[in-house]
Coordinates of C-alpha atoms and ligand atoms in Angstrom, one line a residue:
M1 CA 82.7 189.2 -9.1
G2 CA 84.5 190.9 -12.0
E3 CA 82.7 191.3 -15.4
M4 CA 83.2 188.2 -17.7
S5 CA 85.3 189.2 -20.7
P6 CA 83.5 188.8 -24.0
I7 CA 83.9 185.5 -26.0
R8 CA 85.6 186.0 -29.4
N9 CA 87.6 182.9 -30.1
I10 CA 86.0 179.4 -29.6
V11 CA 87.5 175.9 -29.9
I12 CA 85.1 173.0 -30.0
L13 CA 86.3 169.4 -29.5
T14 CA 83.8 166.7 -30.7
G15 CA 83.9 163.0 -30.3
A16 CA 81.9 159.9 -31.2
G17 CA 79.0 161.0 -29.0
I18 CA 78.0 163.8 -31.4
S19 CA 77.4 161.2 -34.2
A20 CA 75.7 158.6 -32.0
E21 CA 72.3 159.9 -32.8
S22 CA 73.2 159.6 -36.5
G23 CA 73.5 155.8 -36.0
L24 CA 77.3 155.7 -35.8
R25 CA 78.5 153.6 -32.9
T26 CA 80.7 155.1 -30.3
F27 CA 83.8 153.3 -29.1
R28 CA 83.5 152.7 -25.4
A29 CA 79.7 152.3 -24.8
T30 CA 78.4 148.8 -24.0
D31 CA 77.6 148.4 -27.7
G32 CA 80.8 150.3 -28.7
L33 CA 83.1 149.4 -31.5
W34 CA 85.8 148.4 -29.1
E35 CA 83.4 145.8 -27.6
D36 CA 83.6 143.5 -30.6
H37 CA 86.9 144.6 -32.1
R38 CA 90.2 144.6 -30.3
V39 CA 92.0 147.9 -30.9
E40 CA 95.2 145.9 -31.3
D41 CA 93.6 144.0 -34.1
V42 CA 92.2 146.8 -36.2
A43 CA 93.6 150.2 -35.2
T44 CA 97.4 150.0 -35.0
P45 CA 100.1 150.0 -37.6
E46 CA 101.3 146.7 -36.2
A47 CA 97.8 145.2 -36.8
F48 CA 97.9 146.5 -40.5
R49 CA 101.3 144.8 -41.0
R50 CA 100.1 141.6 -39.4
D51 CA 96.7 141.2 -41.0
P52 CA 95.9 144.0 -43.6
A53 CA 92.8 142.2 -44.8
L54 CA 91.2 142.3 -41.3
V55 CA 92.0 146.1 -41.0
Q56 CA 90.8 146.9 -44.5
R57 CA 87.6 145.0 -44.0
F58 CA 87.0 146.9 -40.7
Y59 CA 87.4 150.3 -42.3
D60 CA 85.6 149.4 -45.5
Q61 CA 82.6 148.7 -43.2
R62 CA 83.1 152.0 -41.4
R63 CA 83.2 153.8 -44.7
C64 CA 79.9 152.3 -45.7
D65 CA 78.4 153.2 -42.3
V66 CA 79.5 156.8 -42.7
L67 CA 78.1 157.1 -46.2
A68 CA 74.8 155.7 -45.0
A69 CA 74.6 158.1 -42.0
G70 CA 73.3 161.7 -42.0
P71 CA 74.0 164.7 -39.8
N72 CA 71.8 165.3 -36.8
A73 CA 70.6 168.5 -35.0
A74 CA 73.9 168.8 -33.1
H75 CA 75.9 168.9 -36.4
A76 CA 73.4 171.3 -37.8
A77 CA 73.6 173.6 -34.8
L78 CA 77.5 173.8 -35.1
A79 CA 77.2 174.6 -38.8
K80 CA 74.8 177.4 -37.9
L81 CA 77.3 178.7 -35.3
D82 CA 80.2 178.4 -37.9
A83 CA 78.2 180.5 -40.4
G84 CA 77.1 183.1 -37.8
W85 CA 80.2 183.5 -35.7
D86 CA 82.6 186.3 -36.9
G87 CA 85.1 185.6 -34.2
E88 CA 87.6 182.7 -34.5
L89 CA 86.1 179.3 -34.4
L90 CA 87.6 175.8 -34.9
I91 CA 85.8 172.5 -34.7
V92 CA 88.4 170.0 -33.8
T93 CA 86.9 166.5 -34.4
Q94 CA 88.2 163.2 -33.3
N95 CA 85.6 161.6 -35.6
I96 CA 86.4 160.2 -39.0
D97 CA 82.9 160.8 -40.4
D98 CA 82.1 163.8 -42.5
L99 CA 78.8 164.8 -40.8
H100 CA 80.1 168.2 -39.7
E101 CA 80.9 169.1 -43.3
R102 CA 77.7 167.5 -44.6
A103 CA 75.8 169.7 -42.1
G104 CA 77.5 172.7 -43.7
A105 CA 80.3 173.5 -41.2
R106 CA 83.5 174.7 -42.8
R107 CA 86.0 175.5 -40.0
V108 CA 86.5 171.7 -39.2
L109 CA 89.8 169.9 -38.5
H110 CA 90.0 166.1 -38.4
M111 CA 92.7 165.3 -36.0
H112 CA 92.3 161.5 -36.3
G113 CA 91.9 161.4 -40.1
E114 CA 88.8 160.7 -42.3
A115 CA 86.9 157.6 -43.3
L116 CA 86.4 158.9 -46.9
S117 CA 90.1 159.5 -47.5
V118 CA 92.8 157.0 -48.4
W119 CA 96.6 157.3 -48.3
C120 CA 99.0 155.7 -50.7
L121 CA 102.1 154.4 -49.0
A122 CA 104.0 154.3 -52.3
C123 CA 103.6 157.9 -53.5
D124 CA 102.2 159.5 -50.3
A125 CA 99.1 160.9 -52.2
R126 CA 95.7 161.1 -50.5
H127 CA 92.5 160.6 -52.3
H128 CA 88.8 161.0 -51.5
W129 CA 87.4 157.5 -51.5
E130 CA 84.0 156.0 -51.1
G131 CA 84.8 152.4 -52.3
T132 CA 86.6 149.6 -50.6
L133 CA 90.3 148.8 -50.1
L134 CA 90.1 145.1 -49.4
D135 CA 90.3 144.2 -53.1
G136 CA 93.5 146.2 -53.4
P137 CA 92.6 148.9 -55.9
P138 CA 95.6 150.7 -57.6
C139 CA 96.4 154.2 -56.4
P140 CA 94.9 156.8 -58.9
S141 CA 98.2 158.7 -58.8
C142 CA 100.9 156.1 -59.1
G143 CA 99.1 152.8 -59.8
A144 CA 100.7 151.0 -56.8
I145 CA 98.6 148.6 -54.7
A146 CA 99.6 150.3 -51.5
M147 CA 96.7 152.3 -50.1
R148 CA 95.7 152.3 -46.5
P149 CA 92.8 154.1 -44.7
D150 CA 93.8 157.8 -44.0
I151 CA 93.1 157.2 -40.3
V152 CA 95.4 158.0 -37.3
W153 CA 95.9 154.7 -35.5
F154 CA 96.9 154.2 -31.9
G155 CA 100.6 155.0 -31.6
E156 CA 100.6 157.4 -34.5
M157 CA 100.7 161.2 -34.3
P158 CA 97.4 163.0 -34.7
Y159 CA 97.1 165.5 -37.6
R160 CA 97.7 169.3 -37.5
M161 CA 98.5 169.4 -33.8
E162 CA 100.3 172.8 -34.2
E163 CA 97.2 174.4 -35.5
I164 CA 95.1 172.9 -32.7
F165 CA 97.5 174.2 -30.0
D166 CA 97.6 177.6 -31.5
A167 CA 93.8 177.8 -31.6
I168 CA 93.6 176.6 -28.0
A169 CA 96.2 179.2 -26.9
R170 CA 93.9 182.0 -28.4
A171 CA 90.6 180.6 -27.2
D172 CA 88.3 182.4 -24.8
L173 CA 86.0 179.4 -24.7
F174 CA 86.7 175.7 -25.0
V175 CA 83.7 173.4 -25.5
S176 CA 83.9 169.6 -25.5
I177 CA 81.0 167.6 -27.0
G178 CA 80.4 163.8 -27.0
T179 CA 83.8 162.5 -25.9
S180 CA 84.7 160.3 -22.9
G181 CA 88.1 162.0 -22.4
A182 CA 89.8 158.6 -22.5
V183 CA 92.2 159.3 -25.3
Y184 CA 95.2 161.7 -25.4
P185 CA 96.2 164.2 -26.7
A186 CA 92.6 165.3 -27.1
A187 CA 91.7 164.5 -23.5
G188 CA 94.4 167.0 -22.4
F189 CA 93.0 170.0 -24.4
V190 CA 90.7 171.2 -21.6
Q191 CA 93.6 171.6 -19.2
Q192 CA 95.6 173.5 -21.8
A193 CA 92.6 175.8 -22.6
A194 CA 92.1 176.4 -18.8
Q195 CA 95.7 177.2 -18.4
H196 CA 95.4 179.8 -21.1
G197 CA 92.5 181.4 -19.2
A198 CA 89.7 180.1 -21.4
R199 CA 86.3 179.2 -20.0
T200 CA 85.5 175.5 -20.4
L201 CA 82.2 173.8 -21.0
E202 CA 81.4 170.1 -21.5
L203 CA 78.2 168.8 -23.3
N204 CA 78.0 165.1 -22.8
L205 CA 75.5 162.3 -22.1
E206 CA 77.4 161.4 -18.9
R207 CA 80.3 162.9 -17.0
S208 CA 83.5 162.2 -18.9
Q209 CA 86.9 161.2 -17.4
G210 CA 88.0 164.9 -17.5
S211 CA 84.7 166.4 -16.2
H212 CA 86.5 167.8 -13.1
W213 CA 88.6 170.1 -15.4
F214 CA 85.5 171.9 -16.8
D215 CA 84.0 175.0 -15.4
E216 CA 80.6 173.6 -16.4
S217 CA 79.2 170.2 -17.4
R218 CA 75.8 169.9 -19.0
L219 CA 74.6 166.3 -19.2
G220 CA 72.2 165.1 -21.9
A221 CA 71.9 164.2 -25.6
A222 CA 74.0 166.3 -28.0
S223 CA 71.0 166.8 -30.3
V224 CA 69.3 168.7 -27.5
L225 CA 72.2 170.4 -25.6
V226 CA 74.1 171.7 -28.7
P227 CA 71.3 173.6 -30.4
E228 CA 70.4 175.1 -27.0
W229 CA 74.0 176.2 -26.4
V230 CA 74.4 177.6 -29.9
D231 CA 71.3 179.7 -29.6
E232 CA 72.7 181.0 -26.3
V233 CA 76.0 181.9 -27.9
L234 CA 74.4 183.5 -31.0
G235 CA 72.0 185.3 -28.6
A236 CA 69.1 183.9 -30.5
Ligands
APR301 N1 75.0 162.9 -26.9 C1 76.1 163.3 -26.2 N2 77.1 162.5 -25.7 C2 77.0 161.2 -26.0 C3 75.9 160.6 -26.8 C4 74.9 161.6 -27.2 N3 73.8 161.2 -27.9 N4 76.1 159.3 -26.9 C5 77.2 159.0 -26.3 N5 77.8 160.1 -25.7 C6 79.0 160.3 -25.0 C7 79.3 159.1 -24.1 O1 78.8 159.3 -22.8 C8 80.9 159.1 -24.1 O2 81.3 159.9 -23.0 O3 80.1 160.3 -26.0 C9 81.2 159.7 -25.4 C10 81.8 158.7 -26.4 O4 83.1 158.3 -25.9 P1 84.0 157.2 -26.7 O5 83.1 156.1 -27.2 O6 85.1 156.9 -25.9 O7 84.4 158.1 -28.0 P2 85.5 159.2 -28.2 O8 85.7 160.0 -26.9 O9 85.2 160.0 -29.4 O10 86.9 158.4 -28.4 C11 88.1 159.1 -28.6 O11 89.2 157.0 -29.1 O12 88.9 155.0 -30.0 C12 89.5 156.2 -30.2 O13 90.2 157.3 -32.2 C13 89.1 156.9 -31.5 O14 88.5 159.2 -31.8 C14 88.3 158.1 -31.0 C15 88.9 158.3 -29.6

């Protein structure tokens, strides 16, 4: 068995499971968001055209939930890794919460947008936002009443895909944390990473739909598995 080449470049994909212990609901669990909201009603451009008030109310509530939540031990461990890792590191999150950043992580990329960001469809400006949109506030840049949540809805292109593919192509290690592997393109990243020769590790409460693509799967709560794994990587 040849010597394992050293790990320099790491890509970490996170999903709703990493924020579950912070009190933010996941999507596909029995008590998941998609249990009492139809994706078609609240998370597509068509839904926004059909009933903007329903969509705005849904994301106004999620913005409140994010502001009320706090990072957990898994977020803190990834922030510690970010601070202590001098190789390449990119935390690609599918989550719209800012708990990675609030824990101190810096090398974070939100591929599905951010709850605390709004996008003006009149002037294309984006603004940090902690209030509501249901009441139709004017855009701080152009004054138009045309702002929507800065979220990537189903049928829309995720953000910064070129950067993600570049990082995966250079990765020696790809780690997936708290995601069911149900949604593409994120669910396909493990295969791309494996094809580029990276080692692949899954940290999840249960086996995900893509478990068979991973070299190793560790099952359990993120708040336990992630600090353990980070200490291993940092050789603590
Ligand atoms: N620790 C680790 N994993 C957990 C925990 C936990 N405490 N709690 C739940 N999980 C795992 C579940 O086992 C599940 O596999 O997290 C995963 C959450 O899966 P989903 O609810 O499908 O969420 P996610 O994979 O992030 O969804 C992907 O789908 O709805 C869209 O845009 C939305 O970004 C989202 C995307």
